[in-house]
Every structure is written in C-alpha cells, then in structure tokens.
Amino acid sequence: MTAARTQSAPADTAVSAFPAGFLWGAATAAYQIEGAVDVDGRTPSIWDTFSRTPGRTAGGDTGDRATDHYRRYSQDVRLMSELGLGAYRFSVSWSRVQPTGRGPAVERGLDFYRRLVDELLEHGIEPAVTLYHWDLPQDLEDIGGWPARDTAGRFADYVALVAEALGDRVGIWTTLNEPWCSAFLGYGSGVHAPGRTDWAAALRAAHHLNLGHGRAVEVLRAALPRDARIAVSLNLHEVRPLTGSAADREAARRIDAVGNRVFTGPMLNGSYPEDLLADTAHLVDWPTLVHDGDLATIARPIDLLGVNYYSPTVVSALPDGQAPDSAAAARDAGHGDGAQSPFAGCADVLFHRAPGPRTAMGWPIDPTGLSDMLLRLHREHPGLPLMVTENGAAFEDVLTDEGRVHDPQRIDYLREHLDAVRQAIAAGADVRGYFLWSLMDNFEWAYGYGKRFGLYHVDYDTQTRTAKDSARWYAEVIRHGALPDPA
Ligand code: FCB
C-alpha cells in the first residue's frame, strides 16, 4: 500500500494550513466517466436502461461514451499526477465485474480496475474504491432491485469478488455512495434510476441498502489487511428550519429523520430512530422489514465516515389549510420539475432556496452548512474519523479560443468550502481528507452533460481534457497543504 503524499505548510501560511497527513483527493464514478458500456462482458445497469428511456435525462444523454475513461485512464491518471493528488476516489461498475449480479467475476472487467489501481500506485496516488455508486445490474432490478431483501446478499457477494481482486493494493474502501439517492430518488421521486415512484419501495430499499452496507463491511473486514480503512459516503442533509417556530422545527426534524438518521441511526447507533419509525409507519411495516440480527449487521464498525456536501436544506411547515403541492416541493428541493418530493411522508414540508449566490445546479452556496455538518457529526459520533468524500460545484464554464477555462466562481466555492473544513478541524472535528467533485466534467445523471463539475474541462466530441483555472489553483493548495490568500 502506498503512502499518500502529504505536505507541511510553509510557516507564512500556517494560519490556513491543514493538518499534516491530510489527504487531498478528487472523485468520480464509473457510469459518469467510463463509457465502453458494452465491452469486455459488461451488461446494462439501471442507469443504462434509465438514460436510454426517452424523457429521463436532459437531452436524452446517456453514459454510453461519457469521458471514455475506460480507454483513456492512463492519460487521466497523468492529469491527477499533475494536480499532485494524494488520493483518487472512483467507483467500480458492478455489471462490469459480475454482469448478471450473481455468479463468478468476469476477469476482463476486473482487469480494468487492476490496471487503473496499478497506474495510480505507480504515480504515488492512493486508490479509494467506492463499491456502489448507483449502477445496479439491470438483471437484479428485474427481480426486485433494492426493495428486495436478496439484493443486499447479492451486493455482499459482489463486494467479495472486488476485495479479492484489489484488496492487496487498495487501502480505502467505501461501501455505498449516497444510499439516500439510491433509495429515495431511485424508488421514491423517480428522478434517478430505476425511476420508480413508490414510497414503501423506497423505504424498503433504504433498509436493504443499510443491510447491504453492513454485510459488505463484514466481507471487507474478513478479506482485507488490518490497516485497510472501511467507509460509507452519505449525502447528509444540513437541515435548517426557515424560522424558529415550533412547526418549522418539526418540519426540520422530520427531514433530518428521513434524510439523515435513516442511515446514521442503524449504521452508527445500531437502531432506527423512534421518530422515523413513527413518521413512516403508515408507509411500511418496519417490524416485518427489519429481521432479527439486521441491526447488529448494519452497525458493524467502520473506520471513516464519508461526507458528501454541496448545499444546505432549508425547510418550513406547510401553512395551515394549504394543500401539499409535491411537485413544487420537489422543485424547490432541487430535484427536478414535475417530480414528487423525495422525502418519504413529508409532502407537507416546504423547501426553500436561501437567497444569495447559487451554482449552475441552482444550489445555494453556503459553506457554513459543511462546517456545521462536520461539527455535528463530531459531537454525535465522537471518535469516528470523517472524510469529505464529495464537494464541488457546477458553473457555466466557457472554453476560450486560447484554450483556457476561467472559473473564478468555482475557485471561490472551493476556497470557501475548504476553509469551512479547516475551521471545523480547528474546532475539533477529526477530518482526514477532502475529495473534490470532480476530477473532470462528466455525465451528471439526469442533467446529462450540461452540468460541468470538473477541474478539467472535457470536450465531448474530441475527448480533449483542458485544465481549468481551478485545477491550477487546487494544485497549489495541495502543494502547500494550505489555502492561498484570496488576493
Ligand atoms: C452527488 C453524486 C455525484 C455527483 C454529484 C454532483 O450526489 O454522488 O455522482 O453527481 O452529486
């Protein structure tokens, strides 16, 4: 296992310096970058099916080609090396490794990840593997998907195959990326694959994702060397009530339950919160859903909690007598026109976008949400190291005739959010690293290729990568292990 690159800050930047050993990374996900969807034995995942269904993604975009990373991975590792990355977080495509979601591994599929890991290690970059970033093999969806209990077991078997292939060379393992999105956007609001709109199914999916996580932790613990670090990445919602009224605080409590504690409760405390069970009892029969022993499995200790953060969530109670308008609620929550609110059983909660600057996604920019979330986790789960596994922003980037992308807004966003991380560390939070989303522009799910989050601009016709100004800026931050002055 290769030691990550770390730097100590020069004395004059000590004030904004990060701790020695802080891991500087960037992140991607398989379906968003790989392309090559039908080579070397890969079969469709739910995202292939969903994106090929008319009306599901902006412009009908699919991940068929994406950034062609499957073929261009060596070039992309060189870009990471130019940035000076200490670590790279990528996900493994389940249907490349185990096309039907069961049975033996396809070696050609695993070989791609073996080559990628080798290339990273040769460049001194620590690989951080995400085992599931939303791309369930379609064959498993066809027999029930995550709402079916069996999928948790299938996931554990797949994890064993990947651990066997890469376990000797990968030190950081993330079981799931943002299971909230898989469960509630995939099976509740339907804006993500597989596009189902059934609250009971969404809650069952949440439990089986939790169970899949716990079983994966068991498999990884048994298969990996003792110094491997096992994590899960959650998109925890920094929920804020619009006012201090009792009704708005109650709305915030409910969103916190079904947005956050539905995962942190069983994973970190060994139980589902009582208020969540009561709030959703009309949607799902929890005593039937949760079998004896499940909670002990889900609560297997992890070594790191991955936090993905983009924006805070501001909520209020629906005024008395006003009928819920779930389409508006979903729109205001930033989850697309026409969809229902992705928060199960919360159609009477209103979502607000704070005034002030926003990204091209329409997401308000508020770095205090990140520091507040890190400090809350530090308070509630003392002793559990944290890692920011995603943070970044889309803006309307323009490639100039001179081949430059001037993206001062992204630099500002990154500086402010990294400063929020630094402040959380100064206040006691044990944050071990930061993975910027994303290394390069890519397929942004239902938004297609229109939203660009990358440090590298990608011309999707020629597949040319161009460093944005933010890439140069981030390289400087990494080099000094500290934030430069804004001037
Ligand atoms: C997160 C996803 C990631 C990317 C960013 C913008 O929710 O995990 O794949 O789409 O949002």
Short mmCIF file of C-alpha atoms and ligand atoms in Angstrom, two decimals:
data_model
loop_
_atom_site.label_atom_id
_atom_site.label_comp_id
_atom_site.label_asym_id
_atom_site.label_seq_id
_atom_site.Cartn_x
_atom_site.Cartn_y
_atom_site.Cartn_z
CA MET A 1 0.00 0.00 0.00
CA THR A 2 1.44 3.35 -0.99
CA ALA A 3 1.66 6.19 1.46
CA ALA A 4 -0.31 9.20 0.32
CA ARG A 5 1.53 12.39 -0.49
CA THR A 6 1.35 14.88 2.26
CA GLN A 7 2.94 18.24 2.79
CA SER A 8 3.51 20.50 5.67
CA ALA A 9 2.64 24.13 5.12
CA PRO A 10 5.22 26.88 4.90
CA ALA A 11 5.31 28.99 8.06
CA ASP A 12 3.75 32.08 6.47
CA THR A 13 0.60 30.18 5.50
CA ALA A 14 0.29 28.36 8.80
CA VAL A 15 -2.98 30.07 9.65
CA SER A 16 -4.82 28.48 6.75
CA ALA A 17 -2.86 25.22 6.80
CA PHE A 18 -4.37 21.76 7.01
CA PRO A 19 -3.01 19.10 9.35
CA ALA A 20 -0.02 17.05 8.28
CA GLY A 21 -1.24 13.87 6.64
CA PHE A 22 -4.45 15.46 5.34
CA LEU A 23 -5.43 13.56 2.20
CA TRP A 24 -6.04 15.65 -0.92
CA GLY A 25 -8.19 13.92 -3.49
CA ALA A 26 -10.64 14.12 -6.35
CA ALA A 27 -13.60 11.87 -7.08
CA THR A 28 -15.50 10.34 -9.99
CA ALA A 29 -17.98 7.48 -10.51
CA ALA A 30 -17.96 4.64 -13.03
CA TYR A 31 -21.09 5.37 -15.05
CA GLN A 32 -20.31 9.08 -15.15
CA ILE A 33 -16.90 8.68 -16.82
CA GLU A 34 -16.12 5.21 -18.15
CA GLY A 35 -18.18 4.82 -21.35
CA ALA A 36 -17.41 1.48 -23.05
CA VAL A 37 -20.70 0.21 -21.74
CA ASP A 38 -20.85 -2.93 -23.85
CA VAL A 39 -17.26 -4.13 -23.93
CA ASP A 40 -15.42 -6.87 -22.04
CA GLY A 41 -18.61 -8.52 -20.90
CA ARG A 42 -20.32 -5.55 -19.25
CA THR A 43 -24.12 -5.67 -19.27
CA PRO A 44 -26.61 -2.82 -18.67
CA SER A 45 -27.06 -1.31 -15.26
CA ILE A 46 -30.21 0.50 -14.18
CA TRP A 47 -28.58 3.75 -15.34
CA ASP A 48 -28.09 2.40 -18.88
CA THR A 49 -31.76 1.47 -19.02
CA PHE A 50 -32.95 4.69 -17.42
CA SER A 51 -30.85 7.04 -19.54
CA ARG A 52 -31.98 5.27 -22.72
CA THR A 53 -35.62 5.77 -21.77
CA PRO A 54 -36.99 8.86 -23.54
CA GLY A 55 -37.57 11.82 -21.25
CA ARG A 56 -35.47 10.60 -18.32
CA THR A 57 -32.29 12.64 -18.84
CA ALA A 58 -31.67 16.13 -20.22
CA GLY A 59 -31.33 15.93 -23.98
CA GLY A 60 -31.61 12.14 -23.84
CA ASP A 61 -27.94 11.99 -22.78
CA THR A 62 -26.56 8.59 -21.78
CA GLY A 63 -23.27 7.34 -20.33
CA ASP A 64 -22.54 5.33 -23.49
CA ARG A 65 -19.37 7.29 -24.21
CA ALA A 66 -19.10 9.59 -21.20
CA THR A 67 -15.46 10.71 -20.97
CA ASP A 68 -14.14 7.47 -22.47
CA HIS A 69 -12.13 6.93 -19.30
CA TYR A 70 -12.22 3.15 -19.77
CA ARG A 71 -9.78 3.63 -22.65
CA ARG A 72 -8.10 6.86 -21.53
CA TYR A 73 -7.44 6.02 -17.90
CA SER A 74 -3.63 6.30 -18.17
CA GLN A 75 -3.93 9.81 -19.55
CA ASP A 76 -6.37 10.64 -16.76
CA VAL A 77 -4.00 9.34 -14.09
CA ARG A 78 -1.35 11.66 -15.57
CA LEU A 79 -3.76 14.56 -15.06
CA MET A 80 -4.19 13.50 -11.43
CA SER A 81 -0.44 13.40 -11.08
CA GLU A 82 -0.13 16.92 -12.48
CA LEU A 83 -2.56 18.07 -9.78
CA GLY A 84 -0.42 16.34 -7.16
CA LEU A 85 -3.38 14.33 -5.86
CA GLY A 86 -2.68 12.18 -2.84
CA ALA A 87 -5.75 10.01 -3.48
CA TYR A 88 -8.32 9.28 -6.16
CA ARG A 89 -11.85 8.10 -5.37
CA PHE A 90 -13.50 6.10 -8.15
CA SER A 91 -16.29 3.54 -8.25
CA VAL A 92 -16.41 0.01 -9.60
CA SER A 93 -19.15 -0.87 -12.07
CA TRP A 94 -20.94 -3.93 -10.66
CA SER A 95 -22.20 -5.06 -14.06
CA ARG A 96 -18.66 -4.97 -15.45
CA VAL A 97 -17.43 -7.30 -12.71
CA GLN A 98 -20.49 -9.53 -12.31
CA PRO A 99 -22.80 -8.89 -15.26
CA THR A 100 -25.93 -10.62 -14.03
CA GLY A 101 -25.37 -9.55 -10.43
CA ARG A 102 -24.58 -13.11 -9.36
CA GLY A 103 -22.03 -15.82 -10.07
CA PRO A 104 -18.30 -15.64 -10.78
CA ALA A 105 -16.41 -12.50 -11.72
CA VAL A 106 -15.62 -11.56 -15.30
CA GLU A 107 -11.84 -11.22 -15.20
CA ARG A 108 -11.71 -8.76 -18.12
CA GLY A 109 -13.91 -6.40 -16.15
CA LEU A 110 -11.79 -6.69 -13.02
CA ASP A 111 -8.64 -6.29 -15.11
CA PHE A 112 -9.63 -2.73 -15.93
CA TYR A 113 -9.66 -1.84 -12.25
CA ARG A 114 -6.43 -3.76 -11.66
CA ARG A 115 -4.76 -1.70 -14.39
CA LEU A 116 -6.19 1.53 -13.01
CA VAL A 117 -5.02 0.75 -9.47
CA ASP A 118 -1.54 -0.18 -10.72
CA GLU A 119 -1.30 3.07 -12.65
CA LEU A 120 -2.40 5.08 -9.61
CA LEU A 121 0.12 3.40 -7.34
CA GLU A 122 2.90 3.95 -9.88
CA HIS A 123 2.10 7.66 -9.67
CA GLY A 124 2.03 7.65 -5.86
CA ILE A 125 -1.75 8.17 -5.72
CA GLU A 126 -3.74 6.23 -3.17
CA PRO A 127 -6.80 4.49 -4.67
CA ALA A 128 -10.08 4.90 -2.78
CA VAL A 129 -12.68 2.48 -4.11
CA THR A 130 -16.43 3.04 -3.96
CA LEU A 131 -18.18 -0.28 -4.41
CA TYR A 132 -21.60 1.05 -5.33
CA HIS A 133 -22.27 4.41 -6.96
CA TRP A 134 -25.88 3.82 -8.08
CA ASP A 135 -25.39 1.42 -11.02
CA LEU A 136 -27.23 -1.77 -10.02
CA PRO A 137 -27.06 -4.52 -12.68
CA GLN A 138 -30.37 -4.36 -14.56
CA ASP A 139 -30.84 -8.11 -14.06
CA LEU A 140 -31.09 -7.52 -10.31
CA GLU A 141 -33.58 -4.68 -10.74
CA ASP A 142 -35.67 -7.02 -12.89
CA ILE A 143 -36.05 -9.38 -9.94
CA GLY A 144 -36.88 -6.66 -7.43
CA GLY A 145 -33.92 -4.29 -7.08
CA TRP A 146 -33.06 -2.75 -3.71
CA PRO A 147 -36.61 -3.08 -2.36
CA ALA A 148 -35.96 -6.85 -2.44
CA ARG A 149 -34.00 -8.22 0.52
CA ASP A 150 -31.97 -10.59 -1.63
CA THR A 151 -30.15 -7.65 -3.26
CA ALA A 152 -28.25 -7.00 -0.01
CA GLY A 153 -26.82 -10.53 -0.18
CA ARG A 154 -26.02 -10.18 -3.85
CA PHE A 155 -24.12 -6.98 -3.05
CA ALA A 156 -22.03 -8.72 -0.39
CA ASP A 157 -21.07 -11.47 -2.86
CA TYR A 158 -20.01 -8.89 -5.44
CA VAL A 159 -18.00 -7.00 -2.81
CA ALA A 160 -16.12 -10.22 -2.02
CA LEU A 161 -15.07 -10.51 -5.67
CA VAL A 162 -13.73 -6.97 -5.79
CA ALA A 163 -12.00 -7.29 -2.42
CA GLU A 164 -10.26 -10.44 -3.59
CA ALA A 165 -9.04 -8.74 -6.76
CA LEU A 166 -7.92 -5.40 -5.32
CA GLY A 167 -7.61 -5.96 -1.58
CA ASP A 168 -3.84 -6.16 -1.54
CA ARG A 169 -3.41 -2.73 -3.16
CA VAL A 170 -6.35 -0.56 -2.13
CA GLY A 171 -6.36 0.98 1.35
CA ILE A 172 -9.65 2.93 1.39
CA TRP A 173 -12.96 1.18 0.70
CA THR A 174 -16.37 2.84 0.57
CA THR A 175 -19.35 0.50 0.53
CA LEU A 176 -22.12 2.77 -0.80
CA ASN A 177 -22.24 6.24 -2.26
CA GLU A 178 -25.23 8.28 -1.08
CA PRO A 179 -27.73 5.49 -0.37
CA TRP A 180 -30.31 8.24 0.21
CA CYS A 181 -30.24 8.98 -3.53
CA SER A 182 -30.44 5.29 -4.45
CA ALA A 183 -33.47 4.75 -2.22
CA PHE A 184 -35.43 7.98 -2.37
CA LEU A 185 -34.55 9.42 -5.79
CA GLY A 186 -34.47 5.97 -7.39
CA TYR A 187 -37.63 4.45 -5.90
CA GLY A 188 -39.48 7.45 -4.38
CA SER A 189 -39.38 10.57 -6.53
CA GLY A 190 -38.22 8.58 -9.54
CA VAL A 191 -35.82 11.20 -10.90
CA HIS A 192 -32.97 8.69 -10.74
CA ALA A 193 -32.73 5.11 -11.99
CA PRO A 194 -34.68 2.91 -11.88
CA GLY A 195 -37.31 5.67 -11.84
CA ARG A 196 -39.91 4.07 -9.60
CA THR A 197 -42.34 6.17 -7.54
CA ASP A 198 -43.40 4.05 -4.60
CA TRP A 199 -42.71 5.23 -1.04
CA ALA A 200 -42.96 1.78 0.50
CA ALA A 201 -40.41 0.53 -2.03
CA ALA A 202 -38.13 3.49 -1.25
CA LEU A 203 -38.13 2.73 2.47
CA ARG A 204 -37.58 -0.97 1.86
CA ALA A 205 -34.69 -0.01 -0.43
CA ALA A 206 -33.23 2.17 2.33
CA HIS A 207 -33.25 -0.76 4.76
CA HIS A 208 -31.73 -3.16 2.24
CA LEU A 209 -29.04 -0.65 1.32
CA ASN A 210 -28.24 -0.42 5.03
CA LEU A 211 -28.16 -4.20 5.24
CA GLY A 212 -26.01 -4.42 2.10
CA HIS A 213 -23.61 -1.95 3.67
CA GLY A 214 -23.36 -4.00 6.87
CA ARG A 215 -22.83 -7.26 5.01
CA ALA A 216 -20.21 -5.57 2.84
CA VAL A 217 -18.37 -4.34 5.94
CA GLU A 218 -18.31 -7.93 7.25
CA VAL A 219 -16.94 -9.23 3.96
CA LEU A 220 -14.33 -6.49 3.71
CA ARG A 221 -13.17 -6.96 7.31
CA ALA A 222 -12.59 -10.63 6.66
CA ALA A 223 -10.88 -10.12 3.30
CA LEU A 224 -8.72 -7.02 3.73
CA PRO A 225 -5.46 -6.39 5.54
CA ARG A 226 -5.86 -4.93 9.03
CA ASP A 227 -4.79 -1.44 8.02
CA ALA A 228 -7.45 -1.07 5.30
CA ARG A 229 -9.98 1.64 6.10
CA ILE A 230 -13.66 0.93 5.52
CA ALA A 231 -16.15 3.75 5.00
CA VAL A 232 -19.55 4.71 3.67
CA SER A 233 -20.30 8.00 1.89
CA LEU A 234 -23.53 9.71 2.92
CA ASN A 235 -25.04 12.88 1.48
CA LEU A 236 -26.16 14.09 4.87
CA HIS A 237 -28.62 16.95 4.66
CA GLU A 238 -27.72 20.01 6.69
CA VAL A 239 -31.36 20.77 7.51
CA ARG A 240 -32.28 24.22 8.76
CA PRO A 241 -35.74 25.42 9.78
CA LEU A 242 -36.81 28.59 7.97
CA THR A 243 -37.87 30.19 11.26
CA GLY A 244 -37.62 29.25 14.92
CA SER A 245 -41.31 28.38 15.07
CA ALA A 246 -42.24 25.02 16.57
CA ALA A 247 -43.87 24.00 13.28
CA ASP A 248 -40.75 24.76 11.21
CA ARG A 249 -38.52 22.99 13.70
CA GLU A 250 -40.81 19.97 13.50
CA ALA A 251 -40.53 20.05 9.68
CA ALA A 252 -36.72 20.08 10.02
CA ARG A 253 -36.83 17.16 12.46
CA ARG A 254 -38.82 15.08 10.00
CA ILE A 255 -36.49 15.80 7.09
CA ASP A 256 -33.49 15.05 9.31
CA ALA A 257 -35.09 11.68 10.18
CA VAL A 258 -35.81 10.53 6.63
CA GLY A 259 -32.83 12.32 5.06
CA ASN A 260 -30.07 11.51 7.56
CA ARG A 261 -30.88 9.39 10.58
CA VAL A 262 -32.47 6.65 8.45
CA PHE A 263 -28.82 5.81 7.66
CA THR A 264 -26.76 7.14 10.56
CA GLY A 265 -29.18 5.62 13.09
CA PRO A 266 -28.71 1.97 12.16
CA MET A 267 -25.14 2.32 10.84
CA LEU A 268 -23.68 4.28 13.73
CA ASN A 269 -26.09 3.76 16.65
CA GLY A 270 -27.46 0.29 15.88
CA SER A 271 -31.12 1.27 15.66
CA TYR A 272 -33.66 3.12 13.56
CA PRO A 273 -34.75 6.33 15.31
CA GLU A 274 -38.14 6.03 17.02
CA ASP A 275 -39.40 9.22 15.39
CA LEU A 276 -38.56 7.92 11.90
CA LEU A 277 -40.41 4.67 12.61
CA ALA A 278 -43.46 6.62 13.80
CA ASP A 279 -43.38 9.12 10.92
CA THR A 280 -43.29 6.38 8.28
CA ALA A 281 -45.34 3.62 9.96
CA HIS A 282 -48.22 4.28 7.53
CA LEU A 283 -45.91 3.56 4.58
CA VAL A 284 -44.02 0.47 5.65
CA ASP A 285 -44.32 -2.27 8.26
CA TRP A 286 -40.92 -1.89 9.92
CA PRO A 287 -41.19 -4.94 12.22
CA THR A 288 -41.62 -7.17 9.15
CA LEU A 289 -38.97 -5.38 7.15
CA VAL A 290 -36.21 -5.49 9.78
CA HIS A 291 -35.27 -9.08 10.65
CA ASP A 292 -33.61 -10.25 13.84
CA GLY A 293 -29.89 -9.61 13.58
CA ASP A 294 -30.13 -7.00 10.83
CA LEU A 295 -29.30 -4.09 13.09
CA ALA A 296 -26.21 -5.79 14.51
CA THR A 297 -25.01 -6.40 10.95
CA ILE A 298 -25.70 -2.84 9.80
CA ALA A 299 -23.88 -1.41 12.83
CA ARG A 300 -20.57 -3.20 12.17
CA PRO A 301 -17.92 -0.58 12.99
CA ILE A 302 -16.49 1.49 10.17
CA ASP A 303 -13.18 3.37 10.16
CA LEU A 304 -14.23 6.54 8.40
CA LEU A 305 -17.48 8.33 7.65
CA GLY A 306 -17.57 9.90 4.18
CA VAL A 307 -19.49 13.16 3.99
CA ASN A 308 -20.74 14.46 0.63
CA TYR A 309 -21.84 18.07 0.86
CA TYR A 310 -22.99 20.64 -1.70
CA SER A 311 -25.66 22.87 -0.14
CA PRO A 312 -27.87 23.22 2.95
CA THR A 313 -31.58 22.32 3.03
CA VAL A 314 -33.97 24.99 4.37
CA VAL A 315 -37.48 23.84 5.27
CA SER A 316 -40.73 25.11 6.75
CA ALA A 317 -44.08 23.66 7.65
CA LEU A 318 -46.91 23.97 5.17
CA PRO A 319 -49.14 26.79 6.40
CA ASP A 320 -52.42 25.57 7.91
CA GLY A 321 -55.08 24.88 5.33
CA GLN A 322 -52.70 24.90 2.33
CA ALA A 323 -52.81 21.73 0.25
CA PRO A 324 -49.46 19.99 -0.28
CA ASP A 325 -48.05 20.53 -3.76
CA SER A 326 -45.42 17.88 -4.01
CA ALA A 327 -44.25 18.95 -7.46
CA ALA A 328 -43.43 22.40 -6.13
CA ALA A 329 -41.81 20.87 -3.08
CA ALA A 330 -39.59 18.72 -5.25
CA ARG A 331 -38.70 21.63 -7.50
CA ASP A 332 -37.78 23.77 -4.54
CA ALA A 333 -35.72 20.95 -3.12
CA GLY A 334 -33.74 20.97 -6.36
CA HIS A 335 -34.90 17.59 -7.59
CA GLY A 336 -36.44 18.46 -10.93
CA ASP A 337 -39.70 19.70 -12.32
CA GLY A 338 -42.76 17.56 -12.02
CA ALA A 339 -41.30 15.09 -9.54
CA GLN A 340 -42.72 14.44 -6.12
CA SER A 341 -40.69 15.48 -3.10
CA PRO A 342 -38.07 12.80 -2.47
CA PHE A 343 -38.64 12.84 1.29
CA ALA A 344 -40.98 9.96 2.13
CA GLY A 345 -44.08 11.01 4.01
CA CYS A 346 -43.16 14.72 4.00
CA ALA A 347 -45.38 16.18 1.27
CA ASP A 348 -46.45 18.86 3.73
CA VAL A 349 -42.90 20.18 4.22
CA LEU A 350 -41.90 23.15 2.09
CA PHE A 351 -38.34 23.55 0.78
CA HIS A 352 -36.75 26.96 0.35
CA ARG A 353 -33.72 28.11 -1.53
CA ALA A 354 -31.83 30.63 0.52
CA PRO A 355 -31.29 33.95 -1.26
CA GLY A 356 -27.79 34.71 -2.49
CA PRO A 357 -25.34 33.12 -4.92
CA ARG A 358 -26.08 29.74 -6.48
CA THR A 359 -24.26 27.27 -8.66
CA ALA A 360 -25.37 26.26 -12.16
CA MET A 361 -27.38 23.50 -10.48
CA GLY A 362 -29.39 26.23 -8.73
CA TRP A 363 -27.94 25.08 -5.41
CA PRO A 364 -27.34 27.90 -2.89
CA ILE A 365 -23.71 28.40 -1.91
CA ASP A 366 -23.30 28.21 1.84
CA PRO A 367 -20.07 26.77 3.26
CA THR A 368 -21.33 27.08 6.84
CA GLY A 369 -23.50 24.06 6.07
CA LEU A 370 -20.35 21.97 5.65
CA SER A 371 -18.65 23.10 8.86
CA ASP A 372 -21.90 22.75 10.81
CA MET A 373 -22.42 19.22 9.50
CA LEU A 374 -18.85 18.16 10.28
CA LEU A 375 -19.13 19.56 13.79
CA ARG A 376 -22.49 17.89 14.37
CA LEU A 377 -21.01 14.53 13.36
CA HIS A 378 -18.01 15.15 15.59
CA ARG A 379 -20.36 15.86 18.54
CA GLU A 380 -22.75 12.99 17.90
CA HIS A 381 -20.20 10.36 16.91
CA PRO A 382 -17.02 11.26 18.77
CA GLY A 383 -14.03 9.16 17.79
CA LEU A 384 -15.27 8.42 14.27
CA PRO A 385 -12.87 9.98 11.75
CA LEU A 386 -14.53 11.95 8.96
CA MET A 387 -13.59 12.43 5.33
CA VAL A 388 -15.21 14.83 2.88
CA THR A 389 -15.75 12.41 0.01
CA GLU A 390 -17.50 14.90 -2.31
CA ASN A 391 -17.72 18.67 -2.56
CA GLY A 392 -17.61 20.92 -5.59
CA ALA A 393 -19.71 23.00 -7.94
CA ALA A 394 -21.03 23.27 -11.49
CA PHE A 395 -20.79 26.61 -13.26
CA GLU A 396 -21.33 27.75 -16.85
CA ASP A 397 -17.75 27.19 -17.98
CA VAL A 398 -16.51 28.63 -21.26
CA LEU A 399 -13.52 27.28 -23.15
CA THR A 400 -11.78 30.31 -24.66
CA ASP A 401 -10.12 30.45 -28.07
CA GLU A 402 -6.81 30.36 -26.21
CA GLY A 403 -7.78 27.02 -24.68
CA ARG A 404 -8.39 28.30 -21.16
CA VAL A 405 -11.33 27.98 -18.80
CA HIS A 406 -11.50 30.89 -16.37
CA ASP A 407 -13.68 29.70 -13.49
CA PRO A 408 -13.21 32.15 -10.61
CA GLN A 409 -16.60 31.21 -9.14
CA ARG A 410 -15.51 27.60 -8.73
CA ILE A 411 -12.26 28.72 -7.11
CA ASP A 412 -14.26 30.87 -4.69
CA TYR A 413 -16.62 27.98 -3.93
CA LEU A 414 -13.70 25.62 -3.29
CA ARG A 415 -11.77 28.12 -1.20
CA GLU A 416 -14.80 28.87 0.99
CA HIS A 417 -15.67 25.21 1.47
CA LEU A 418 -12.10 24.17 2.18
CA ASP A 419 -11.90 26.99 4.67
CA ALA A 420 -15.08 25.61 6.28
CA VAL A 421 -13.36 22.22 6.58
CA ARG A 422 -10.31 23.87 8.11
CA GLN A 423 -12.48 25.72 10.61
CA ALA A 424 -14.28 22.51 11.56
CA ILE A 425 -10.90 20.87 12.14
CA ALA A 426 -9.78 23.83 14.26
CA ALA A 427 -12.97 23.40 16.32
CA GLY A 428 -12.15 19.76 16.97
CA ALA A 429 -13.61 17.71 14.09
CA ASP A 430 -11.33 14.86 13.01
CA VAL A 431 -11.45 15.36 9.24
CA ARG A 432 -8.84 13.27 7.46
CA GLY A 433 -9.19 14.39 3.87
CA TYR A 434 -11.10 16.10 1.08
CA PHE A 435 -12.14 14.69 -2.30
CA LEU A 436 -13.16 17.33 -4.77
CA TRP A 437 -16.09 16.53 -7.08
CA SER A 438 -14.99 16.12 -9.76
CA LEU A 439 -11.71 15.35 -11.47
CA MET A 440 -13.26 16.15 -14.84
CA ASP A 441 -16.57 17.14 -16.39
CA ASN A 442 -18.81 14.11 -16.75
CA PHE A 443 -22.31 12.65 -17.14
CA GLU A 444 -24.25 14.42 -14.41
CA TRP A 445 -27.05 11.83 -14.12
CA ALA A 446 -30.50 13.20 -15.04
CA TYR A 447 -28.87 16.54 -16.00
CA GLY A 448 -26.79 14.84 -18.69
CA TYR A 449 -23.62 16.58 -19.90
CA GLY A 450 -24.97 20.09 -19.40
CA LYS A 451 -23.62 20.49 -15.88
CA ARG A 452 -19.86 20.70 -15.54
CA PHE A 453 -18.26 19.97 -12.16
CA GLY A 454 -14.74 19.15 -13.32
CA LEU A 455 -11.31 20.55 -12.60
CA TYR A 456 -10.65 19.50 -16.19
CA HIS A 457 -12.95 20.63 -18.95
CA VAL A 458 -13.94 17.83 -21.34
CA ASP A 459 -14.78 18.44 -24.99
CA TYR A 460 -17.21 15.57 -25.51
CA ASP A 461 -16.65 15.49 -29.30
CA THR A 462 -12.89 15.15 -29.20
CA GLN A 463 -12.49 13.94 -25.59
CA THR A 464 -9.85 16.63 -25.09
CA ARG A 465 -9.21 17.48 -21.44
CA THR A 466 -8.27 21.07 -20.57
CA ALA A 467 -7.17 22.19 -17.12
CA LYS A 468 -9.47 24.91 -15.79
CA ASP A 469 -8.01 27.72 -13.69
CA SER A 470 -9.44 25.87 -10.68
CA ALA A 471 -7.21 22.88 -11.47
CA ARG A 472 -4.11 25.10 -11.23
CA TRP A 473 -5.46 26.64 -8.05
CA TYR A 474 -6.15 23.23 -6.46
CA ALA A 475 -2.66 22.03 -7.41
CA GLU A 476 -1.24 25.00 -5.48
CA VAL A 477 -3.41 24.23 -2.46
CA ILE A 478 -2.18 20.64 -2.50
CA ARG A 479 1.44 21.71 -2.96
CA HIS A 480 1.33 23.97 0.10
CA GLY A 481 -1.20 21.98 2.14
CA ALA A 482 -2.81 25.34 2.78
CA LEU A 483 -5.21 27.84 1.25
CA PRO A 484 -3.58 30.75 -0.55
CA ASP A 485 -4.72 34.29 0.18
CA PRO A 486 -7.80 35.23 -1.85
CA ALA A 487 -5.99 38.22 -3.41
C1 FCB B 1 -23.60 13.62 -5.89
C2 FCB B 1 -23.21 12.35 -6.62
C3 FCB B 1 -22.16 12.55 -7.67
C4 FCB B 1 -22.38 13.82 -8.46
C5 FCB B 1 -22.55 14.99 -7.52
C6 FCB B 1 -22.75 16.32 -8.21
O1 FCB B 1 -24.85 13.49 -5.34
O2 FCB B 1 -22.74 11.39 -5.71
O3 FCB B 1 -22.15 11.41 -8.51
O4 FCB B 1 -23.44 13.66 -9.31
O5 FCB B 1 -23.67 14.76 -6.69
#
